[in-house]
mmCIF file of C-alpha atoms in Angstrom:
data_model
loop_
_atom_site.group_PDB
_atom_site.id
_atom_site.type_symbol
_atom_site.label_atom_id
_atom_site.label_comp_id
_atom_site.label_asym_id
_atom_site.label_seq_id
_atom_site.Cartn_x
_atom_site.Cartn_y
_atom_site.Cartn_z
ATOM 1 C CA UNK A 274 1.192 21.179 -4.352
ATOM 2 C CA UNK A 275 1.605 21.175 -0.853
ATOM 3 C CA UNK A 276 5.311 19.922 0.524
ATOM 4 C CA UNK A 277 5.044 17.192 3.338
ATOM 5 C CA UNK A 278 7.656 15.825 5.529
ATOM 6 C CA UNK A 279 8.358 12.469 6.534
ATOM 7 C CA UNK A 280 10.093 11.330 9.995
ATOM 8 C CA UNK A 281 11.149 7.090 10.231
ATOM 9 C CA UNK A 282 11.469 5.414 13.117
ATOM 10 C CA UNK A 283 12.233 1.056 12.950
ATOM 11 C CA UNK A 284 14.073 -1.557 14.234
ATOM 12 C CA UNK A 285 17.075 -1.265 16.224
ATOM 13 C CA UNK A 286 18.177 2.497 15.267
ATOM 14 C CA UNK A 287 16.826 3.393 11.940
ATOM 15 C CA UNK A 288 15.759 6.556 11.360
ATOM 16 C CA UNK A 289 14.786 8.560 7.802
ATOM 17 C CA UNK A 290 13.620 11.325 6.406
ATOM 18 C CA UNK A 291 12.145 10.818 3.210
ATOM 19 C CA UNK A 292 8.937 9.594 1.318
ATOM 20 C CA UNK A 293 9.830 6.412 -0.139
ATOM 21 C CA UNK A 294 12.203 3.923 1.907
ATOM 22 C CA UNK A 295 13.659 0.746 0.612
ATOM 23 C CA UNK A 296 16.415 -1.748 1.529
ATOM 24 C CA UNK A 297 14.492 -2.494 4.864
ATOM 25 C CA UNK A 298 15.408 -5.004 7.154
ATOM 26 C CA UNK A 299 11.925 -6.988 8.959
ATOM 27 C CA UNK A 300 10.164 -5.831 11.380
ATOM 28 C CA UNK A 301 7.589 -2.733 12.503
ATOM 29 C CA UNK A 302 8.358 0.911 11.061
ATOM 30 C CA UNK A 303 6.569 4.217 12.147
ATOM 31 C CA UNK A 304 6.044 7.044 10.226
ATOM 32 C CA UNK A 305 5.407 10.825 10.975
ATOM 33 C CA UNK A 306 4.173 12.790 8.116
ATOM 34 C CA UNK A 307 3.463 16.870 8.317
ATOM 35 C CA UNK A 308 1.879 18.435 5.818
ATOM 36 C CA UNK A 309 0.384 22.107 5.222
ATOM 37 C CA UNK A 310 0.630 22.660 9.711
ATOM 38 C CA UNK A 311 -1.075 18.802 10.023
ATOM 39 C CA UNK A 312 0.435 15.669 11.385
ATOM 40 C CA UNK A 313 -0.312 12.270 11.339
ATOM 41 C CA UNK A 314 1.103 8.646 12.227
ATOM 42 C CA UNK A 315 0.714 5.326 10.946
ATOM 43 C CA UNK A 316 3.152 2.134 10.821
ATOM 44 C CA UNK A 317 4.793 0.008 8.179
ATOM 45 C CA UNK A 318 5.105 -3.662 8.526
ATOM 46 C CA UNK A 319 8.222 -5.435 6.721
ATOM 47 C CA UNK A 320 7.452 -9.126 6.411
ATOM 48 C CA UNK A 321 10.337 -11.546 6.034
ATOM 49 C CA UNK A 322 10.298 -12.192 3.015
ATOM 50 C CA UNK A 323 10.231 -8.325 1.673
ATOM 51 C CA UNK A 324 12.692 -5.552 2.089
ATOM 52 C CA UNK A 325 10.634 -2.507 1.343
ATOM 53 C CA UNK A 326 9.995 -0.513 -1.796
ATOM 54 C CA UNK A 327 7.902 -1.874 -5.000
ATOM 55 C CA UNK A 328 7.100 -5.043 -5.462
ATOM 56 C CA UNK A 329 9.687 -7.739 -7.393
ATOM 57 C CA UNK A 330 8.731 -10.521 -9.783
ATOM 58 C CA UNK A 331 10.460 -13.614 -9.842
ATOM 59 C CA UNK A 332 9.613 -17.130 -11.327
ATOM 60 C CA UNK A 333 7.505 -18.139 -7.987
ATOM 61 C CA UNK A 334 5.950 -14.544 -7.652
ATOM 62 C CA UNK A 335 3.900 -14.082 -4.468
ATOM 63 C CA UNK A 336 0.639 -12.536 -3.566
ATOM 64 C CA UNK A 337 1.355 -8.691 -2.638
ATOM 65 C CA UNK A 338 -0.194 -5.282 -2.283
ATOM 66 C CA UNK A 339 1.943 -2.114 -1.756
ATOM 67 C CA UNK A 340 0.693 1.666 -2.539
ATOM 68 C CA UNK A 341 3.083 4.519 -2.867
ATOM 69 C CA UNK A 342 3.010 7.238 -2.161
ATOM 70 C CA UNK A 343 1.777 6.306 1.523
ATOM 71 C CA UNK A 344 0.463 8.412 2.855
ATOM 72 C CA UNK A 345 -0.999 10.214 0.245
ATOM 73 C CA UNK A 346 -2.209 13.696 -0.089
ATOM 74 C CA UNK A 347 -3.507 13.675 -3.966
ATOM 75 C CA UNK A 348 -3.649 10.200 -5.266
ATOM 76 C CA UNK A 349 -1.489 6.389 -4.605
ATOM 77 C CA UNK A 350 -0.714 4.194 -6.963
ATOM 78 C CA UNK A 351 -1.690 0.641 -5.832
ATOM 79 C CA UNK A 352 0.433 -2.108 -7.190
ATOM 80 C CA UNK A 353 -0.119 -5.629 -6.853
ATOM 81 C CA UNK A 354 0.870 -9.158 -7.961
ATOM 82 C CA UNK A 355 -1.234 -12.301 -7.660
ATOM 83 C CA UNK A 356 -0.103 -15.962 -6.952
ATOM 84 C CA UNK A 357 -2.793 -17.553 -8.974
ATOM 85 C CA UNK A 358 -3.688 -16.546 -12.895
ATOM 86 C CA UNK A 359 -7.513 -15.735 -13.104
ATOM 87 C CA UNK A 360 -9.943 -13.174 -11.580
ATOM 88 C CA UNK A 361 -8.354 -10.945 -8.945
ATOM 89 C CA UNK A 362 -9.940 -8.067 -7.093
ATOM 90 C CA UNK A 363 -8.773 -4.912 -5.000
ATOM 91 C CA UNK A 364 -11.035 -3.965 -2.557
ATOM 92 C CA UNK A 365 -10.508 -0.407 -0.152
ATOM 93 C CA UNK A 366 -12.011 -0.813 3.324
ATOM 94 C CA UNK A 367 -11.680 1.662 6.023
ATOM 95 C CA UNK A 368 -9.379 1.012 9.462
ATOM 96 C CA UNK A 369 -12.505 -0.708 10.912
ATOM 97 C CA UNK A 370 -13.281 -3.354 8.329
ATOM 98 C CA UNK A 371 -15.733 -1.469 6.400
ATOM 99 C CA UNK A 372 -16.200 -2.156 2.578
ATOM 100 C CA UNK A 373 -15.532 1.347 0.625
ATOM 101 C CA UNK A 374 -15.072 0.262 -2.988
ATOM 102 C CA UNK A 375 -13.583 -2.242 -5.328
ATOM 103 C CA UNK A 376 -11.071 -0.207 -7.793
ATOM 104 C CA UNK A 377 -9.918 -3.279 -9.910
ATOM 105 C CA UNK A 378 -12.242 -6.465 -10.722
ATOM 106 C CA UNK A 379 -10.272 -8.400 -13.814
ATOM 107 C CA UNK A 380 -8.579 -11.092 -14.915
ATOM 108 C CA UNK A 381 -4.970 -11.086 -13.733
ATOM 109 C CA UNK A 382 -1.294 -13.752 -14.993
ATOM 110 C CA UNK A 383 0.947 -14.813 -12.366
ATOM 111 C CA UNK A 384 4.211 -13.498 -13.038
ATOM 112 C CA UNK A 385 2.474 -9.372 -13.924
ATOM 113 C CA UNK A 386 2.758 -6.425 -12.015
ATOM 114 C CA UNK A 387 -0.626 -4.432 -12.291
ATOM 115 C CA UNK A 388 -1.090 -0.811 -11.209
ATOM 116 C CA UNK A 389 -4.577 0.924 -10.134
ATOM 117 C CA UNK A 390 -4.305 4.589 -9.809
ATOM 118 C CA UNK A 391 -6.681 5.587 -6.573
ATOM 119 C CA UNK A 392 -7.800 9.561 -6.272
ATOM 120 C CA UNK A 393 -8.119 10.891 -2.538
ATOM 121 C CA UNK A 394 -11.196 12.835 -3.206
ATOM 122 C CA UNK A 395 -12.751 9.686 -3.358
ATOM 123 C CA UNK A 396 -11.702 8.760 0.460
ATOM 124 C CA UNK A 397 -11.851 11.261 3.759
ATOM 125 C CA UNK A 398 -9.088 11.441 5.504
ATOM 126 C CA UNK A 399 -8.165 8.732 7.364
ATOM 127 C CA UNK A 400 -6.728 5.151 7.467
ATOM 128 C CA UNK A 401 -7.599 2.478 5.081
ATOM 129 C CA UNK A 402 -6.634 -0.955 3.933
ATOM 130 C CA UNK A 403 -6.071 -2.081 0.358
ATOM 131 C CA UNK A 404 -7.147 -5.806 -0.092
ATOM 132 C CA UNK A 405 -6.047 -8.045 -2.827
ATOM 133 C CA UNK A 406 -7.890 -11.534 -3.708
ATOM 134 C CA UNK A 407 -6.861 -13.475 -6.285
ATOM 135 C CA UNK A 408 -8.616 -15.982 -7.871
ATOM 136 C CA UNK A 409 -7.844 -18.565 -5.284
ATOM 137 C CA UNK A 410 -9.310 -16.552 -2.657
ATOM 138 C CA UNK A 411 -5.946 -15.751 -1.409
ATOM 139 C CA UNK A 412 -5.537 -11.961 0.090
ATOM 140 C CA UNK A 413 -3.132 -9.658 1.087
ATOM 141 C CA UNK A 414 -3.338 -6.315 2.258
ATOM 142 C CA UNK A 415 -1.377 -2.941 2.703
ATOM 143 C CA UNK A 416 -2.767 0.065 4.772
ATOM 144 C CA UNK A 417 -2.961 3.440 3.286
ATOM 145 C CA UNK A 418 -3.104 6.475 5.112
ATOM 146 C CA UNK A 419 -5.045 9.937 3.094
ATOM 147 C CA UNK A 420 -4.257 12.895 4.154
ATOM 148 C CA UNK A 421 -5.798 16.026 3.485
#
């Protein structure tokens, strides 16, 4: 398994070092991973109302897409919660709006975490964005960044 390293940069002074990063205050992160002699960037947007890390489910549980590990070398786990009980979907189009496939197409209870396992020999390497739509027609998204 190769070993990759992970550089943080975000608001104010923050720096880390490591994969997974929670306890975050709002605002724009950027993230350096090396892996196996190759490099690549991408960002991390903390909304408001999040701090980082996996999702939480309260009584009024939002919409909201997160993938870890990001990036990913092997495979991500995408985990999502809907707003709205019913039909959900989560859809994988590349950086540039592109569809690429729909891993999860089911019915889906406000209040649930759900969890979609997504391989990266299925992707190049690259940038993509992870769409959820519940059955409202409400979305969210997270970007995911495959290295290989």
């Amino acid at each position: 398994t190769p070993y990759a390293s992970y550089s943080w940069t975000g608001p104010g002074t923050y720096t880390a070092a490591t994969e997974d990063i929670m306890g975050l205050e709002a605002g724009l992160y950027n993230v350096t991973v090396t892996c196996d002699g190759e490099t690549t960037t991408g960002w991390y947007w903390v909304a408001l109302d999040r701090n980082g890390g996996r999702l939480k489910v309260g009584d009024n549980t939002p919409l909201g897409i997160t993938a870890y590990p990001n990036p990913m070398i092997d495979n991500t786990t995408i985990e999502f919660t809907v707003e709205n009980s019913g039909q959900a979907s989560v859809q994988i189009f590349t950086i540039d709006g592109k569809f690429v496939s729909e891993i999860y197409n089911q019915q889906t209870e406000t209040g649930s975490v759900y969890f979609v396992d997504l391989k990266a020999n299925e992707l190049n390497a690259g940038t993509y964005i992870s769409v959820i739509i519940d059955a409202q027609g409400e979305r969210a998204m997270n970007r995911i960044v495959v290295l290989k």
